[in-house]
PDB file of C-alpha atoms in Angstrom:
ATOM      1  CA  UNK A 175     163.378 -50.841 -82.996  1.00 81.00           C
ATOM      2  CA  UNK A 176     165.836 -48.834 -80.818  1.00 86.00           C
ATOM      3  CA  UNK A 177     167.058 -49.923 -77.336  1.00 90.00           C
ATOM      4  CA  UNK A 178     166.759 -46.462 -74.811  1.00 90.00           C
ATOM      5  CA  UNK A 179     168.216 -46.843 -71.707  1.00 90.00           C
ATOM      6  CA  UNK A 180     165.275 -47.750 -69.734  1.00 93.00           C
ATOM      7  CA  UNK A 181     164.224 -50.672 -71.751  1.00 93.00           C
ATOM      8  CA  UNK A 182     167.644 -51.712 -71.678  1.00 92.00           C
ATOM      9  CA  UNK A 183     167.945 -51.356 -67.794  1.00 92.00           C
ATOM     10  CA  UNK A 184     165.151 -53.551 -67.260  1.00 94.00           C
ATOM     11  CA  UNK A 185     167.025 -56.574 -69.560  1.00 92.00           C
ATOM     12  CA  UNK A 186     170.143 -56.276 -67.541  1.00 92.00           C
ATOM     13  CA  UNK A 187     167.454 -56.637 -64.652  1.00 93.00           C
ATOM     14  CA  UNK A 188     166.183 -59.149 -66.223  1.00 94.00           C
ATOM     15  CA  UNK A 189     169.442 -61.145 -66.689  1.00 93.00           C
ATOM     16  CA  UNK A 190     171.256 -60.363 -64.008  1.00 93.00           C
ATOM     17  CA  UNK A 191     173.715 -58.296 -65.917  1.00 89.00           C
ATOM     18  CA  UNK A 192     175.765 -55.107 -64.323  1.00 88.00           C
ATOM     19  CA  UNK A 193     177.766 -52.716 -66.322  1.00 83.00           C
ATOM     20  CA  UNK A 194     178.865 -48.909 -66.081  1.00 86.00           C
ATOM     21  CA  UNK A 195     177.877 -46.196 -68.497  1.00 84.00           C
ATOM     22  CA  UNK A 196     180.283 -46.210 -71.457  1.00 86.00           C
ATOM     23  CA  UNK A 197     179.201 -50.108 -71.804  1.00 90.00           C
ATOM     24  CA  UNK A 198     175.848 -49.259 -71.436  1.00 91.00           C
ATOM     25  CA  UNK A 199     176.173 -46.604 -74.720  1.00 90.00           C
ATOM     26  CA  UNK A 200     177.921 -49.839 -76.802  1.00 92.00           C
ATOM     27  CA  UNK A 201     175.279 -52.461 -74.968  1.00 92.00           C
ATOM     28  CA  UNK A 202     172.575 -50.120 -76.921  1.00 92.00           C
ATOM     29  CA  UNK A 203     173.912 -49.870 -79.765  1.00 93.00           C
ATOM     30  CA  UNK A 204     174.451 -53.651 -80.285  1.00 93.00           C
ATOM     31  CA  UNK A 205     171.310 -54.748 -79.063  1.00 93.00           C
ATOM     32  CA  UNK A 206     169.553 -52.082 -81.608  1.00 94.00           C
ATOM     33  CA  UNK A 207     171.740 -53.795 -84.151  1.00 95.00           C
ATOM     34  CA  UNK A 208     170.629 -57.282 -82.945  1.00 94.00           C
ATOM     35  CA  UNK A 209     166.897 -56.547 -83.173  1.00 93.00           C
ATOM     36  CA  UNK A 210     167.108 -54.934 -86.702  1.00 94.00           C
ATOM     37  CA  UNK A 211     168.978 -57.534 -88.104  1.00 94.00           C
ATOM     38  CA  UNK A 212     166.164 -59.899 -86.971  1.00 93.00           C
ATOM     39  CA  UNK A 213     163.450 -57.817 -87.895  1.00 93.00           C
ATOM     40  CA  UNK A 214     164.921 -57.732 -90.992  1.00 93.00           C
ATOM     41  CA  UNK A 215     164.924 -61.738 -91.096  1.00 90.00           C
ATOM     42  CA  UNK A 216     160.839 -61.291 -90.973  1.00 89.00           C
ATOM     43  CA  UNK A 217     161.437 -60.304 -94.712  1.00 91.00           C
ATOM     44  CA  UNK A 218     162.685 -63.627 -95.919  1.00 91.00           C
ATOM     45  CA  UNK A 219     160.209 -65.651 -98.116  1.00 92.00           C
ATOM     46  CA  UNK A 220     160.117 -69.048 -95.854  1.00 89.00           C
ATOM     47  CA  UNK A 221     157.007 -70.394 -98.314  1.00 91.00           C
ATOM     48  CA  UNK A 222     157.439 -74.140 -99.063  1.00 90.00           C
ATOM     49  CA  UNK A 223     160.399 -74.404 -96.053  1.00 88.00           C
ATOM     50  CA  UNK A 224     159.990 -77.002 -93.662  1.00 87.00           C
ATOM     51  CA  UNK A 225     161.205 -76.370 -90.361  1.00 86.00           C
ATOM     52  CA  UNK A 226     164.265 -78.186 -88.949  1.00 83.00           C
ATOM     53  CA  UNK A 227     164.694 -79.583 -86.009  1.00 80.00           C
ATOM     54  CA  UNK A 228     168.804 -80.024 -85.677  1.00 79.00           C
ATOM     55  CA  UNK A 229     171.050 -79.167 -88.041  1.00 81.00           C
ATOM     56  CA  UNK A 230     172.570 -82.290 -88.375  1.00 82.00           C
ATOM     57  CA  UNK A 231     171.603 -85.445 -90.780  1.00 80.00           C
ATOM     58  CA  UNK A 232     172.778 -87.983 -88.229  1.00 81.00           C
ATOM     59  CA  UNK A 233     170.424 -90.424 -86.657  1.00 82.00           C
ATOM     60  CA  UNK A 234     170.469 -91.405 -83.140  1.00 81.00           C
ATOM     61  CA  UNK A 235     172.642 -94.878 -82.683  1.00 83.00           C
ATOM     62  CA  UNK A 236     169.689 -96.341 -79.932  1.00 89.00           C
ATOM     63  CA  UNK A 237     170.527 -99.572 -78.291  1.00 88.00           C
ATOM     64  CA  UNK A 238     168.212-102.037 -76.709  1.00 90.00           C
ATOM     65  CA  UNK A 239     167.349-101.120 -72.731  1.00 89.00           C
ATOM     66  CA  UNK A 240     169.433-104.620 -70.856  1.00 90.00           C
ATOM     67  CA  UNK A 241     168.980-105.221 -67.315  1.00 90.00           C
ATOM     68  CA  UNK A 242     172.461-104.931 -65.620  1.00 89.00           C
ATOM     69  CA  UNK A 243     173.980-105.021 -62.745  1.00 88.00           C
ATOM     70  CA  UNK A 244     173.867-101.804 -60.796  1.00 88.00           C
ATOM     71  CA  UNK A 245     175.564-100.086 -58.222  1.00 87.00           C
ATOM     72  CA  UNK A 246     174.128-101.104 -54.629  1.00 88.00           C
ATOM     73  CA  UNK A 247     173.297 -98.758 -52.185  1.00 85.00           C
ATOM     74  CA  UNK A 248     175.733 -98.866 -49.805  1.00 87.00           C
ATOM     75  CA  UNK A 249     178.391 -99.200 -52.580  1.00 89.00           C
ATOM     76  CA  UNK A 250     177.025 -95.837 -53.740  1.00 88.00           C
ATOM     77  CA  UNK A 251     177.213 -94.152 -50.272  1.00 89.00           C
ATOM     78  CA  UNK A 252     180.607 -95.677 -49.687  1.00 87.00           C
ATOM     79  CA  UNK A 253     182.671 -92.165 -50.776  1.00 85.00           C
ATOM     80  CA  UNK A 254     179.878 -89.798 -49.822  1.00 89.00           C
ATOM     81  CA  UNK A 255     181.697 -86.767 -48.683  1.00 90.00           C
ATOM     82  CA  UNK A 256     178.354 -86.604 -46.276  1.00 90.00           C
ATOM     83  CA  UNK A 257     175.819 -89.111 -45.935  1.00 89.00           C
ATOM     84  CA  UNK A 258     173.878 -90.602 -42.643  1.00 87.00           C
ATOM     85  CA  UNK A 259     172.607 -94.499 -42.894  1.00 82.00           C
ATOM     86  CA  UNK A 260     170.657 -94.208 -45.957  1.00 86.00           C
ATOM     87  CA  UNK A 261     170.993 -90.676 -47.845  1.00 90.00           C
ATOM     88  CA  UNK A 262     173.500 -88.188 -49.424  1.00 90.00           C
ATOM     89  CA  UNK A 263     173.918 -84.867 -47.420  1.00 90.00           C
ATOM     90  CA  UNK A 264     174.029 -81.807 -49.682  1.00 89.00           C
ATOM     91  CA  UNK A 265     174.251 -78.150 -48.368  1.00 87.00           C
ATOM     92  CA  UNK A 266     170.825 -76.246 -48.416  1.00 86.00           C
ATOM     93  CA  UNK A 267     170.507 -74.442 -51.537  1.00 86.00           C
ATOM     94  CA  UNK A 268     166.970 -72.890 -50.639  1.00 82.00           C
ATOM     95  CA  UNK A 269     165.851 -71.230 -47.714  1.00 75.00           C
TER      96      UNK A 269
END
């Protein structure tokens, strides 16, 4: 599969990338690369191979949930940059 400049200009779109022209020509390239060397992948004989899930043989160490003291509320609002009586103030991150 080759990457043209359009389809490319719509992934930087996508993802919120920016670059100039002489990138652009390498971005191409690479990404045509990429997508060949995956296609290529699609060739691999996977019969018989069962799927993994991490890459690691570790096991999890889980403990036992234990009731515990926790942090009170007023404790927790003590070094609040911002707070009123009961809540954390945050700065609006959506209008």
């Amino acid at each position: 599969m080759n990457i043209d400049r359009a389809l490319l200009d719509k992934i930087a779109h996508l993802s919120r990338l920016e670059f100039d022209e002489k990138d652009a020509e390498k971005m191409m390239k690479d990404m045509t690369a990429i997508v060949d060397w995956v296609e290529k992948l699609k060739e691999v004989n996977t019969d018989g191979v069962e799927p993994l899930t991490t890459m690691s043989h570790e096991i999890n160490a889980l403990r036992e949930d234990e009731v515990k003291e926790h942090l009170s509320h007023e404790r927790a609002l003590r070094n609040a940059p911002k707070k009123d009586s009961d809540y954390f103030r945050v700065p609006k991150v959506l209008e």
